[in-house]
mmCIF file of C-alpha atoms in Angstrom:
data_model
loop_
_atom_site.group_PDB
_atom_site.id
_atom_site.type_symbol
_atom_site.label_atom_id
_atom_site.label_comp_id
_atom_site.label_asym_id
_atom_site.label_seq_id
_atom_site.Cartn_x
_atom_site.Cartn_y
_atom_site.Cartn_z
ATOM 1 C CA UNK Y 293 145.306 -12.653 54.251
ATOM 2 C CA UNK Y 294 148.912 -14.014 54.404
ATOM 3 C CA UNK Y 295 151.292 -13.154 51.491
ATOM 4 C CA UNK Y 296 150.971 -16.002 49.873
ATOM 5 C CA UNK Y 297 147.133 -15.632 49.384
ATOM 6 C CA UNK Y 298 147.737 -12.194 48.326
ATOM 7 C CA UNK Y 299 149.806 -13.019 45.542
ATOM 8 C CA UNK Y 300 147.370 -15.952 44.221
ATOM 9 C CA UNK Y 301 149.274 -18.501 45.862
ATOM 10 C CA UNK Y 302 152.614 -17.664 44.714
ATOM 11 C CA UNK Y 303 154.956 -16.507 47.327
ATOM 12 C CA UNK Y 304 157.073 -13.935 46.365
ATOM 13 C CA UNK Y 305 160.268 -13.168 47.588
ATOM 14 C CA UNK Y 306 161.624 -9.549 46.195
ATOM 15 C CA UNK Y 307 164.386 -7.154 46.970
ATOM 16 C CA UNK Y 308 164.611 -4.055 45.720
ATOM 17 C CA UNK Y 309 168.369 -4.183 45.723
ATOM 18 C CA UNK Y 310 170.751 -1.235 46.526
ATOM 19 C CA UNK Y 311 168.907 2.031 45.889
ATOM 20 C CA UNK Y 312 171.327 5.163 44.927
ATOM 21 C CA UNK Y 313 169.941 8.454 46.632
ATOM 22 C CA UNK Y 314 170.885 11.627 46.047
ATOM 23 C CA UNK Y 315 171.390 14.016 49.245
ATOM 24 C CA UNK Y 316 171.787 17.721 49.350
ATOM 25 C CA UNK Y 317 173.005 19.671 52.253
ATOM 26 C CA UNK Y 318 171.685 22.977 53.328
ATOM 27 C CA UNK Y 319 174.793 24.553 51.672
ATOM 28 C CA UNK Y 320 174.029 22.142 48.289
ATOM 29 C CA UNK Y 321 170.405 23.522 48.364
ATOM 30 C CA UNK Y 322 171.328 27.163 48.650
ATOM 31 C CA UNK Y 323 173.679 26.713 45.467
ATOM 32 C CA UNK Y 324 170.916 24.978 43.737
ATOM 33 C CA UNK Y 325 168.086 27.439 44.063
ATOM 34 C CA UNK Y 326 168.107 30.694 41.804
ATOM 35 C CA UNK Y 327 165.710 33.295 43.776
ATOM 36 C CA UNK Y 328 164.587 34.627 40.347
ATOM 37 C CA UNK Y 329 163.760 31.021 38.735
ATOM 38 C CA UNK Y 330 161.995 30.441 42.334
ATOM 39 C CA UNK Y 331 159.544 33.174 42.045
ATOM 40 C CA UNK Y 332 158.563 32.067 38.655
ATOM 41 C CA UNK Y 333 158.379 28.748 39.611
ATOM 42 C CA UNK Y 334 156.223 29.484 42.711
ATOM 43 C CA UNK Y 335 154.044 31.719 40.354
ATOM 44 C CA UNK Y 336 153.351 28.514 38.284
ATOM 45 C CA UNK Y 337 152.705 26.406 41.347
ATOM 46 C CA UNK Y 338 149.823 28.714 42.129
ATOM 47 C CA UNK Y 339 148.485 28.600 38.974
ATOM 48 C CA UNK Y 340 148.502 24.703 38.857
ATOM 49 C CA UNK Y 341 147.048 24.744 42.519
ATOM 50 C CA UNK Y 342 144.311 26.716 41.835
ATOM 51 C CA UNK Y 343 143.582 24.371 38.555
ATOM 52 C CA UNK Y 344 143.374 21.404 40.768
ATOM 53 C CA UNK Y 345 146.662 20.173 39.307
ATOM 54 C CA UNK Y 346 148.509 19.576 42.496
ATOM 55 C CA UNK Y 347 147.623 17.023 45.106
ATOM 56 C CA UNK Y 348 148.109 18.145 48.669
ATOM 57 C CA UNK Y 349 146.741 15.994 51.138
ATOM 58 C CA UNK Y 350 145.803 17.263 54.752
ATOM 59 C CA UNK Y 351 148.729 17.457 56.674
ATOM 60 C CA UNK Y 352 149.302 15.301 59.756
ATOM 61 C CA UNK Y 353 150.534 16.775 63.175
ATOM 62 C CA UNK Y 354 152.482 15.070 65.797
ATOM 63 C CA UNK Y 355 152.470 17.018 69.040
ATOM 64 C CA UNK Y 356 155.220 16.718 71.504
ATOM 65 C CA UNK Y 357 154.202 18.375 75.023
ATOM 66 C CA UNK Y 358 155.819 21.473 76.217
ATOM 67 C CA UNK Y 359 158.264 21.058 72.991
ATOM 68 C CA UNK Y 360 157.068 21.322 69.721
ATOM 69 C CA UNK Y 361 155.485 19.492 66.942
ATOM 70 C CA UNK Y 362 156.104 18.012 63.737
ATOM 71 C CA UNK Y 363 154.360 18.002 60.441
ATOM 72 C CA UNK Y 364 154.296 15.797 57.123
ATOM 73 C CA UNK Y 365 153.550 17.710 54.058
ATOM 74 C CA UNK Y 366 153.148 15.965 50.896
ATOM 75 C CA UNK Y 367 152.269 17.143 47.335
ATOM 76 C CA UNK Y 368 152.480 16.045 44.012
ATOM 77 C CA UNK Y 369 151.865 17.101 40.607
ATOM 78 C CA UNK Y 370 152.272 16.023 36.849
ATOM 79 C CA UNK Y 371 155.955 16.074 35.886
ATOM 80 C CA UNK Y 372 157.138 16.403 39.586
ATOM 81 C CA UNK Y 373 158.486 13.783 42.145
ATOM 82 C CA UNK Y 374 156.315 12.560 44.952
ATOM 83 C CA UNK Y 375 157.319 15.338 47.504
ATOM 84 C CA UNK Y 376 157.174 14.899 51.258
ATOM 85 C CA UNK Y 377 158.453 17.675 53.586
ATOM 86 C CA UNK Y 378 158.636 16.936 57.177
ATOM 87 C CA UNK Y 379 159.043 19.804 59.506
ATOM 88 C CA UNK Y 380 159.464 20.151 62.974
ATOM 89 C CA UNK Y 381 158.645 23.219 65.172
ATOM 90 C CA UNK Y 382 160.360 23.703 68.229
ATOM 91 C CA UNK Y 383 160.485 27.024 69.458
ATOM 92 C CA UNK Y 384 162.811 26.579 72.229
ATOM 93 C CA UNK Y 385 165.610 26.017 69.697
ATOM 94 C CA UNK Y 386 165.883 29.434 69.106
ATOM 95 C CA UNK Y 387 167.693 29.764 72.889
ATOM 96 C CA UNK Y 388 170.200 27.387 71.708
ATOM 97 C CA UNK Y 389 170.957 29.237 68.644
ATOM 98 C CA UNK Y 390 169.143 26.886 66.255
ATOM 99 C CA UNK Y 391 166.107 27.835 63.724
ATOM 100 C CA UNK Y 392 162.613 27.182 65.364
ATOM 101 C CA UNK Y 393 161.712 25.529 62.123
ATOM 102 C CA UNK Y 394 164.008 22.384 60.968
ATOM 103 C CA UNK Y 395 163.131 20.058 57.955
ATOM 104 C CA UNK Y 396 163.817 17.579 55.567
ATOM 105 C CA UNK Y 397 162.304 17.016 51.963
ATOM 106 C CA UNK Y 398 162.093 13.522 50.561
ATOM 107 C CA UNK Y 399 161.543 13.077 46.940
ATOM 108 C CA UNK Y 400 160.395 9.557 45.243
ATOM 109 C CA UNK Y 401 159.935 8.284 41.761
ATOM 110 C CA UNK Y 402 156.163 8.779 40.861
ATOM 111 C CA UNK Y 403 156.635 5.699 38.883
ATOM 112 C CA UNK Y 404 157.893 3.321 41.317
ATOM 113 C CA UNK Y 405 157.692 4.893 44.740
ATOM 114 C CA UNK Y 406 161.660 4.573 45.195
ATOM 115 C CA UNK Y 407 163.455 7.392 46.574
ATOM 116 C CA UNK Y 408 165.606 9.581 44.765
ATOM 117 C CA UNK Y 409 166.501 12.289 46.880
ATOM 118 C CA UNK Y 410 166.856 13.503 50.514
ATOM 119 C CA UNK Y 411 167.586 17.110 50.980
ATOM 120 C CA UNK Y 412 167.943 19.967 53.479
ATOM 121 C CA UNK Y 413 164.196 21.473 53.874
ATOM 122 C CA UNK Y 414 165.284 24.306 56.395
ATOM 123 C CA UNK Y 415 166.545 26.411 53.942
ATOM 124 C CA UNK Y 416 163.813 25.697 51.451
ATOM 125 C CA UNK Y 417 160.981 26.336 54.316
ATOM 126 C CA UNK Y 418 162.520 29.871 54.813
ATOM 127 C CA UNK Y 419 163.249 30.814 50.835
ATOM 128 C CA UNK Y 420 159.840 29.430 49.679
ATOM 129 C CA UNK Y 421 157.960 31.194 52.229
ATOM 130 C CA UNK Y 422 159.730 34.820 51.532
ATOM 131 C CA UNK Y 423 159.746 34.090 48.230
ATOM 132 C CA UNK Y 424 155.530 33.536 48.220
ATOM 133 C CA UNK Y 425 155.255 36.813 50.353
ATOM 134 C CA UNK Y 426 157.804 38.753 47.619
ATOM 135 C CA UNK Y 427 155.935 37.232 44.662
ATOM 136 C CA UNK Y 428 152.645 38.982 46.206
ATOM 137 C CA UNK Y 429 155.010 41.883 46.127
ATOM 138 C CA UNK Y 430 155.943 41.585 42.677
ATOM 139 C CA UNK Y 431 152.542 41.326 41.444
ATOM 140 C CA UNK Y 432 150.091 43.713 43.831
ATOM 141 C CA UNK Y 433 152.549 46.397 45.189
ATOM 142 C CA UNK Y 434 152.035 49.567 42.974
ATOM 143 C CA UNK Y 435 154.458 49.615 40.061
ATOM 144 C CA UNK Y 436 155.880 52.805 41.190
ATOM 145 C CA UNK Y 437 156.557 51.784 44.932
ATOM 146 C CA UNK Y 438 159.837 53.312 45.869
ATOM 147 C CA UNK Y 439 159.826 52.332 49.839
ATOM 148 C CA UNK Y 440 159.946 48.867 51.448
ATOM 149 C CA UNK Y 441 159.757 48.464 55.238
ATOM 150 C CA UNK Y 442 160.567 44.986 56.510
ATOM 151 C CA UNK Y 443 159.177 44.309 60.459
ATOM 152 C CA UNK Y 444 161.418 41.678 62.136
ATOM 153 C CA UNK Y 445 165.051 40.515 62.304
ATOM 154 C CA UNK Y 446 164.838 36.740 62.058
ATOM 155 C CA UNK Y 447 165.560 34.341 59.086
ATOM 156 C CA UNK Y 448 162.259 35.137 57.368
ATOM 157 C CA UNK Y 449 163.360 38.959 57.322
ATOM 158 C CA UNK Y 450 166.496 38.296 56.283
ATOM 159 C CA UNK Y 451 165.021 36.308 53.069
ATOM 160 C CA UNK Y 452 162.535 38.812 52.363
ATOM 161 C CA UNK Y 453 165.496 41.733 52.310
ATOM 162 C CA UNK Y 454 167.405 39.457 49.943
ATOM 163 C CA UNK Y 455 164.827 39.056 47.543
ATOM 164 C CA UNK Y 456 162.763 42.345 47.393
ATOM 165 C CA UNK Y 457 165.484 44.177 45.247
ATOM 166 C CA UNK Y 458 164.327 41.375 42.527
ATOM 167 C CA UNK Y 459 160.810 42.878 42.107
ATOM 168 C CA UNK Y 460 160.873 46.478 42.301
ATOM 169 C CA UNK Y 461 163.408 49.139 41.826
ATOM 170 C CA UNK Y 462 162.937 50.594 45.389
ATOM 171 C CA UNK Y 463 164.615 53.679 46.301
ATOM 172 C CA UNK Y 464 164.568 52.543 50.166
ATOM 173 C CA UNK Y 465 164.405 49.029 51.899
ATOM 174 C CA UNK Y 466 164.023 49.583 55.803
ATOM 175 C CA UNK Y 467 164.415 47.084 58.546
ATOM 176 C CA UNK Y 468 162.559 47.078 61.855
ATOM 177 C CA UNK Y 469 163.117 45.076 64.970
ATOM 178 C CA UNK Y 470 161.937 45.340 68.549
ATOM 179 C CA UNK Y 471 165.822 45.782 69.278
ATOM 180 C CA UNK Y 472 167.171 48.080 67.184
ATOM 181 C CA UNK Y 473 170.534 46.571 67.459
ATOM 182 C CA UNK Y 474 169.215 43.210 65.721
ATOM 183 C CA UNK Y 475 167.898 45.237 62.996
ATOM 184 C CA UNK Y 476 171.198 46.858 62.534
ATOM 185 C CA UNK Y 477 173.125 43.770 62.464
ATOM 186 C CA UNK Y 478 170.711 42.323 59.960
ATOM 187 C CA UNK Y 479 170.775 45.585 57.481
ATOM 188 C CA UNK Y 480 174.674 45.030 57.549
ATOM 189 C CA UNK Y 481 174.259 41.952 55.606
ATOM 190 C CA UNK Y 482 172.286 43.549 52.809
ATOM 191 C CA UNK Y 483 173.981 46.614 50.950
ATOM 192 C CA UNK Y 484 171.541 49.605 50.807
ATOM 193 C CA UNK Y 485 169.525 48.286 53.706
ATOM 194 C CA UNK Y 486 168.808 50.765 56.649
ATOM 195 C CA UNK Y 487 167.841 49.782 60.192
ATOM 196 C CA UNK Y 488 165.370 52.251 61.508
ATOM 197 C CA UNK Y 489 164.050 52.745 64.973
ATOM 198 C CA UNK Y 490 160.536 54.251 64.412
ATOM 199 C CA UNK Y 491 158.159 51.747 63.632
ATOM 200 C CA UNK Y 492 155.071 53.578 63.149
ATOM 201 C CA UNK Y 493 157.007 56.614 61.115
ATOM 202 C CA UNK Y 494 158.320 53.887 58.802
ATOM 203 C CA UNK Y 495 154.970 52.075 58.373
ATOM 204 C CA UNK Y 496 153.343 55.562 57.520
ATOM 205 C CA UNK Y 497 155.916 56.187 54.788
ATOM 206 C CA UNK Y 498 156.135 52.676 53.143
ATOM 207 C CA UNK Y 499 154.649 51.683 49.843
ATOM 208 C CA UNK Y 500 155.343 48.049 50.890
ATOM 209 C CA UNK Y 501 155.088 46.563 54.402
ATOM 210 C CA UNK Y 502 156.291 42.749 54.995
ATOM 211 C CA UNK Y 503 155.589 41.560 58.482
ATOM 212 C CA UNK Y 504 158.250 38.570 59.144
ATOM 213 C CA UNK Y 505 157.898 38.232 63.063
ATOM 214 C CA UNK Y 506 157.017 35.585 65.601
ATOM 215 C CA UNK Y 507 154.588 37.878 67.473
ATOM 216 C CA UNK Y 508 151.718 36.879 69.215
ATOM 217 C CA UNK Y 509 149.681 40.216 68.868
ATOM 218 C CA UNK Y 510 149.602 42.662 66.116
ATOM 219 C CA UNK Y 511 152.830 44.672 65.468
ATOM 220 C CA UNK Y 512 151.519 47.584 63.417
ATOM 221 C CA UNK Y 513 148.369 49.500 63.583
ATOM 222 C CA UNK Y 514 146.088 49.071 60.719
ATOM 223 C CA UNK Y 515 145.710 53.108 60.999
ATOM 224 C CA UNK Y 516 149.338 53.310 60.318
ATOM 225 C CA UNK Y 517 148.767 51.741 56.683
ATOM 226 C CA UNK Y 518 148.625 54.715 54.011
ATOM 227 C CA UNK Y 519 146.354 54.314 50.882
ATOM 228 C CA UNK Y 520 148.359 52.148 48.039
ATOM 229 C CA UNK Y 521 150.227 50.034 50.337
ATOM 230 C CA UNK Y 522 150.818 46.522 49.791
ATOM 231 C CA UNK Y 523 151.109 44.487 53.056
ATOM 232 C CA UNK Y 524 152.377 40.617 53.608
ATOM 233 C CA UNK Y 525 152.072 38.685 56.743
ATOM 234 C CA UNK Y 526 154.369 35.208 56.977
ATOM 235 C CA UNK Y 527 154.118 34.879 60.679
ATOM 236 C CA UNK Y 528 152.163 32.389 62.172
ATOM 237 C CA UNK Y 529 151.921 32.816 65.988
ATOM 238 C CA UNK Y 530 148.397 31.959 67.490
ATOM 239 C CA UNK Y 531 146.175 33.029 69.161
ATOM 240 C CA UNK Y 532 146.714 36.716 68.210
ATOM 241 C CA UNK Y 533 149.254 36.820 65.205
ATOM 242 C CA UNK Y 534 151.408 39.865 63.697
ATOM 243 C CA UNK Y 535 148.727 41.151 61.265
ATOM 244 C CA UNK Y 536 146.106 43.469 62.278
ATOM 245 C CA UNK Y 537 142.841 41.790 62.127
ATOM 246 C CA UNK Y 538 140.838 45.204 61.367
ATOM 247 C CA UNK Y 539 143.575 45.324 58.065
ATOM 248 C CA UNK Y 540 142.672 41.937 57.038
ATOM 249 C CA UNK Y 541 138.984 42.927 57.038
ATOM 250 C CA UNK Y 542 138.981 46.044 55.264
ATOM 251 C CA UNK Y 543 141.991 45.849 52.700
ATOM 252 C CA UNK Y 544 141.665 43.300 49.667
ATOM 253 C CA UNK Y 545 142.754 40.165 50.915
ATOM 254 C CA UNK Y 546 144.792 37.644 49.247
ATOM 255 C CA UNK Y 547 145.804 34.123 50.527
ATOM 256 C CA UNK Y 548 147.675 30.684 49.156
ATOM 257 C CA UNK Y 549 144.737 28.784 49.508
ATOM 258 C CA UNK Y 550 141.365 28.729 51.267
ATOM 259 C CA UNK Y 551 142.522 26.554 54.077
ATOM 260 C CA UNK Y 552 143.620 29.931 55.707
ATOM 261 C CA UNK Y 553 140.324 30.543 56.727
ATOM 262 C CA UNK Y 554 140.391 27.421 58.702
ATOM 263 C CA UNK Y 555 140.831 27.186 62.527
ATOM 264 C CA UNK Y 556 144.273 27.136 63.680
ATOM 265 C CA UNK Y 557 146.843 25.423 63.291
ATOM 266 C CA UNK Y 558 145.704 24.974 59.586
ATOM 267 C CA UNK Y 559 144.244 28.297 58.902
ATOM 268 C CA UNK Y 560 145.398 31.594 60.014
ATOM 269 C CA UNK Y 561 144.408 33.161 63.566
ATOM 270 C CA UNK Y 562 144.193 36.596 61.950
ATOM 271 C CA UNK Y 563 141.565 35.552 59.732
ATOM 272 C CA UNK Y 564 139.166 34.056 61.857
ATOM 273 C CA UNK Y 565 135.630 35.171 61.082
ATOM 274 C CA UNK Y 566 136.411 36.482 57.990
ATOM 275 C CA UNK Y 567 134.330 34.963 54.995
ATOM 276 C CA UNK Y 568 136.395 33.062 53.060
ATOM 277 C CA UNK Y 569 134.704 34.245 49.995
ATOM 278 C CA UNK Y 570 136.351 37.491 50.373
ATOM 279 C CA UNK Y 571 139.605 36.128 50.106
ATOM 280 C CA UNK Y 572 141.343 35.963 46.577
ATOM 281 C CA UNK Y 573 143.838 33.336 46.118
ATOM 282 C CA UNK Y 574 147.352 34.044 44.356
ATOM 283 C CA UNK Y 575 146.484 31.464 41.988
ATOM 284 C CA UNK Y 576 143.052 32.930 40.838
ATOM 285 C CA UNK Y 577 144.592 36.218 40.631
ATOM 286 C CA UNK Y 578 147.460 35.002 38.779
ATOM 287 C CA UNK Y 579 145.050 33.211 36.192
ATOM 288 C CA UNK Y 580 143.093 36.878 35.926
ATOM 289 C CA UNK Y 581 140.042 34.721 37.419
ATOM 290 C CA UNK Y 582 139.879 37.035 40.065
ATOM 291 C CA UNK Y 583 141.425 40.971 40.176
ATOM 292 C CA UNK Y 584 144.733 41.806 41.067
ATOM 293 C CA UNK Y 585 145.494 45.707 42.273
ATOM 294 C CA UNK Y 586 142.633 47.643 40.668
ATOM 295 C CA UNK Y 587 143.642 51.088 41.798
ATOM 296 C CA UNK Y 588 146.668 53.138 43.043
ATOM 297 C CA UNK Y 589 144.574 54.023 46.287
ATOM 298 C CA UNK Y 590 143.877 50.182 47.127
ATOM 299 C CA UNK Y 591 145.440 48.453 50.003
ATOM 300 C CA UNK Y 592 146.047 44.949 49.500
ATOM 301 C CA UNK Y 593 147.004 42.285 52.099
ATOM 302 C CA UNK Y 594 148.634 38.836 51.471
ATOM 303 C CA UNK Y 595 148.652 36.191 54.643
ATOM 304 C CA UNK Y 596 150.566 33.328 54.249
ATOM 305 C CA UNK Y 597 150.346 30.337 56.053
ATOM 306 C CA UNK Y 598 152.487 27.712 53.980
ATOM 307 C CA UNK Y 599 151.172 24.930 51.475
ATOM 308 C CA UNK Y 600 152.949 21.802 50.377
ATOM 309 C CA UNK Y 601 153.033 23.088 47.026
ATOM 310 C CA UNK Y 602 155.833 25.680 47.566
ATOM 311 C CA UNK Y 603 158.185 22.903 49.011
ATOM 312 C CA UNK Y 604 157.256 20.826 46.222
ATOM 313 C CA UNK Y 605 158.552 23.444 43.245
ATOM 314 C CA UNK Y 606 161.200 24.584 45.555
ATOM 315 C CA UNK Y 607 162.737 20.989 45.866
ATOM 316 C CA UNK Y 608 162.090 20.492 42.316
ATOM 317 C CA UNK Y 609 164.509 23.545 41.424
ATOM 318 C CA UNK Y 610 167.083 22.331 43.849
ATOM 319 C CA UNK Y 611 166.966 18.432 42.539
ATOM 320 C CA UNK Y 612 167.205 19.460 38.867
ATOM 321 C CA UNK Y 613 169.889 21.903 39.323
ATOM 322 C CA UNK Y 614 171.801 19.371 41.430
ATOM 323 C CA UNK Y 615 171.513 16.715 38.960
ATOM 324 C CA UNK Y 616 172.847 19.037 36.067
ATOM 325 C CA UNK Y 617 175.596 20.384 38.053
ATOM 326 C CA UNK Y 618 176.894 17.222 40.041
ATOM 327 C CA UNK Y 619 176.129 18.950 43.436
ATOM 328 C CA UNK Y 620 175.562 16.680 46.366
ATOM 329 C CA UNK Y 621 176.550 13.189 47.418
ATOM 330 C CA UNK Y 622 175.049 9.799 46.791
ATOM 331 C CA UNK Y 623 174.083 7.377 49.407
ATOM 332 C CA UNK Y 624 173.106 3.737 48.844
ATOM 333 C CA UNK Y 625 169.905 2.520 50.965
#
């Protein structure tokens, strides 16, 4: 069918004209997201997700052999802009001094479809992932938890160390990495954080354990985790992954969505073979449909895989703050 036929015989010649689009750099996005507001926005987003109020279609993946892959992650909810994150994962970037995950986020007016904002998504990917893990700490760790250990020394570990003090009055926060000097360098950036060398001893004496590595095999032993501990895991590295499968099977397990139980790359390799009905979504827990922590001795585990809802609410915070404050720059398309 040609254009004239499609419009009832009248050939329309329409031009959208100039479209003004707000652009936010990585520095702009950092300045526009308040971490406490982000934790609350994520909690609201998980509740909305559980209520079926967020549209999150399957994410298409474009593979580049021997290099990496690109994902498109769309999401929308009432009151939000249409949100599409494009994230490119190229592990070889680390050797070049670049993050392995690079992203941009695009916002569109839900009434017209016109683009309204393009923002850096690399920082958002980092902070929404760690934010969801630290939200799980806020909701599931014992109220009297005093010692937290972060395993890893990369971008995710950095964000965890920034956010953990917001949810508990920890007496001690530690960071452990394969190379002690990496842990020491990261600890130096966060007042009150201590780099330690003994991984097993640190885990055995922790109330909260946050795994934030890119390990292809478990970085801790399930037997090291003492009763009452909350463990979070954000690393995604098939075929093994950083979280011991035995711990995922024996602890009370929490996930973002049931997609976590699907085969990789959508789901988690550490959860392969586990009955999805045994997992509790954060949204259902926050809505009190499913239980949170019910005893001081219970071991709870949160395994993250990422969902576009997290990008949507974080981008919305940045966009709204930028509109109020005048941050960013405008381009014309």
